[in-house]
Amino acid sequence: MVISPSNAQRLSSHQWKDRLVIIQSENATNPLFKKQIEEFKKGPEGLEERKIAVYLSVAGKYKMGLEEREDWKKAGKDLEKLKNPTSEFEVILMGLDGGVKLRKNELLTRESLFRTIDQMPMRMSEIRRKKKDNQF
């Protein structure tokens, strides 16, 4: 996906294509922020299977993905609207429909994230469809 710096990423462009996990912090050195990134790096295949796009958001800037790179961009209104001003750290899960499905101010394990998503009706439909496709 190409992200234009002049037109900060619109989260709505993911609607019906990707689930979003947004990891927000006021500071990139926040221990929970760092630990959350490491937690999700452990299972990229699980993230990919569940169509999860990850955004990191720190102090008004964002980048997509978990890689260590310096291509932070100015956060758009979509990300800023989601920010909880009273929290130094937050993980947000947004469903395929664009709605917020989960907010946590503590570490979200991959297992907990996957369990939450796997209980969603659209994910259950994806799993059934995959099983059906594999039968033939």
Short mmCIF file of C-alpha atoms in Angstrom, two decimals:
data_model
loop_
_atom_site.label_atom_id
_atom_site.label_comp_id
_atom_site.label_asym_id
_atom_site.label_seq_id
_atom_site.Cartn_x
_atom_site.Cartn_y
_atom_site.Cartn_z
CA MET A 1 0.00 0.00 0.00
CA VAL A 2 1.33 3.42 -0.90
CA ILE A 3 0.80 6.02 1.80
CA SER A 4 0.90 9.60 0.60
CA PRO A 5 2.43 11.98 3.15
CA SER A 6 0.27 14.85 1.91
CA ASN A 7 -2.89 12.83 2.44
CA ALA A 8 -2.31 11.09 5.78
CA GLN A 9 -3.57 7.52 5.76
CA ARG A 10 -7.32 7.26 6.06
CA LEU A 11 -8.28 4.34 8.22
CA SER A 12 -11.50 4.05 6.24
CA SER A 13 -9.46 2.83 3.24
CA HIS A 14 -9.11 -0.48 5.13
CA GLN A 15 -12.85 -0.95 5.64
CA TRP A 16 -14.03 -4.41 4.53
CA LYS A 17 -10.42 -5.33 3.60
CA ASP A 18 -8.43 -5.33 6.85
CA ARG A 19 -8.89 -5.42 10.57
CA LEU A 20 -6.77 -2.75 12.22
CA VAL A 21 -4.69 -2.86 15.37
CA ILE A 22 -3.51 0.56 16.43
CA ILE A 23 -0.81 0.74 19.08
CA GLN A 24 -0.74 4.26 20.53
CA SER A 25 1.64 5.88 22.97
CA GLU A 26 2.77 9.36 23.92
CA ASN A 27 6.37 8.18 23.74
CA ALA A 28 8.11 5.56 21.56
CA THR A 29 10.27 4.58 24.52
CA ASN A 30 7.24 3.59 26.64
CA PRO A 31 8.00 0.05 27.89
CA LEU A 32 4.44 -1.16 27.17
CA PHE A 33 4.59 0.26 23.64
CA LYS A 34 7.86 -1.57 22.96
CA LYS A 35 6.63 -4.79 24.57
CA GLN A 36 3.40 -4.69 22.52
CA ILE A 37 5.34 -4.39 19.27
CA GLU A 38 7.56 -7.34 20.25
CA GLU A 39 4.48 -9.39 21.17
CA PHE A 40 2.97 -8.93 17.71
CA LYS A 41 6.28 -9.57 15.94
CA LYS A 42 6.18 -13.12 17.33
CA GLY A 43 3.24 -14.16 15.16
CA PRO A 44 3.14 -12.45 11.77
CA GLU A 45 1.39 -15.43 10.17
CA GLY A 46 -1.50 -15.13 12.64
CA LEU A 47 -1.82 -11.42 11.89
CA GLU A 48 -1.76 -12.05 8.16
CA GLU A 49 -4.28 -14.91 8.35
CA ARG A 50 -6.72 -12.62 10.17
CA LYS A 51 -6.17 -9.72 7.74
CA ILE A 52 -4.68 -7.47 10.43
CA ALA A 53 -2.92 -4.23 9.48
CA VAL A 54 -0.93 -2.72 12.35
CA TYR A 55 -0.44 1.00 12.87
CA LEU A 56 1.93 2.54 15.37
CA SER A 57 0.94 6.00 16.59
CA VAL A 58 3.19 8.18 18.75
CA ALA A 59 2.71 11.83 19.65
CA GLY A 60 0.80 12.90 16.54
CA LYS A 61 2.76 10.72 14.10
CA TYR A 62 2.15 7.24 12.73
CA LYS A 63 3.59 4.49 10.61
CA MET A 64 2.16 1.27 9.29
CA GLY A 65 3.71 -2.07 10.24
CA LEU A 66 5.98 -3.33 12.99
CA GLU A 67 9.34 -2.83 11.30
CA GLU A 68 11.97 -0.58 12.83
CA ARG A 69 12.15 2.26 10.33
CA GLU A 70 12.08 6.00 10.53
CA ASP A 71 9.30 6.80 8.08
CA TRP A 72 6.87 8.36 10.56
CA LYS A 73 4.20 10.58 9.03
CA LYS A 74 1.89 13.21 10.49
CA ALA A 75 -1.20 11.50 11.86
CA GLY A 76 -4.48 12.34 10.19
CA LYS A 77 -7.79 13.09 11.85
CA ASP A 78 -8.77 9.39 11.78
CA LEU A 79 -5.98 8.42 14.17
CA GLU A 80 -6.26 11.54 16.30
CA LYS A 81 -10.00 10.93 16.86
CA LEU A 82 -9.24 7.49 18.29
CA LYS A 83 -6.69 8.75 20.77
CA ASN A 84 -7.58 8.59 24.45
CA PRO A 85 -6.13 11.80 25.95
CA THR A 86 -5.95 10.29 29.44
CA SER A 87 -3.92 7.23 28.43
CA GLU A 88 -0.17 7.01 27.87
CA PHE A 89 -0.60 3.65 26.09
CA GLU A 90 -3.48 2.00 24.30
CA VAL A 91 -4.13 -0.83 21.86
CA ILE A 92 -7.23 -0.56 19.68
CA LEU A 93 -8.77 -3.28 17.52
CA MET A 94 -11.03 -2.19 14.68
CA GLY A 95 -13.12 -4.70 12.77
CA LEU A 96 -13.62 -5.06 9.05
CA ASP A 97 -16.66 -2.79 9.40
CA GLY A 98 -14.45 0.01 10.76
CA GLY A 99 -15.93 -0.13 14.25
CA VAL A 100 -13.85 -0.24 17.43
CA LYS A 101 -14.07 -3.78 18.83
CA LEU A 102 -11.55 -3.61 21.67
CA ARG A 103 -9.53 -1.05 23.63
CA LYS A 104 -6.85 -2.00 26.15
CA ASN A 105 -4.47 0.06 28.25
CA GLU A 106 -2.30 -2.96 28.97
CA LEU A 107 -0.41 -5.53 26.94
CA LEU A 108 -2.65 -7.40 24.49
CA THR A 109 -1.30 -10.89 23.86
CA ARG A 110 -1.51 -12.41 20.40
CA GLU A 111 -3.61 -15.24 21.84
CA SER A 112 -6.13 -12.81 23.33
CA LEU A 113 -6.26 -10.76 20.12
CA PHE A 114 -6.73 -13.86 17.96
CA ARG A 115 -9.37 -15.31 20.31
CA THR A 116 -11.31 -12.01 20.20
CA ILE A 117 -11.17 -11.86 16.41
CA ASP A 118 -11.95 -15.56 15.95
CA GLN A 119 -15.23 -15.07 17.85
CA MET A 120 -16.41 -12.32 15.49
CA PRO A 121 -19.17 -13.36 13.06
CA MET A 122 -17.24 -12.30 9.94
CA ARG A 123 -14.13 -14.19 11.07
CA MET A 124 -16.22 -17.28 11.82
CA SER A 125 -17.58 -17.04 8.29
CA GLU A 126 -14.01 -16.77 6.93
CA ILE A 127 -13.00 -19.90 8.86
CA ARG A 128 -16.03 -21.87 7.58
CA ARG A 129 -15.33 -20.74 4.01
CA LYS A 130 -11.67 -21.76 4.32
CA LYS A 131 -12.63 -25.21 5.65
CA LYS A 132 -15.14 -25.64 2.84
CA ASP A 133 -12.55 -24.62 0.21
CA ASN A 134 -10.03 -27.08 1.66
CA GLN A 135 -12.49 -29.99 1.39
CA PHE A 136 -12.36 -29.94 -2.40
#
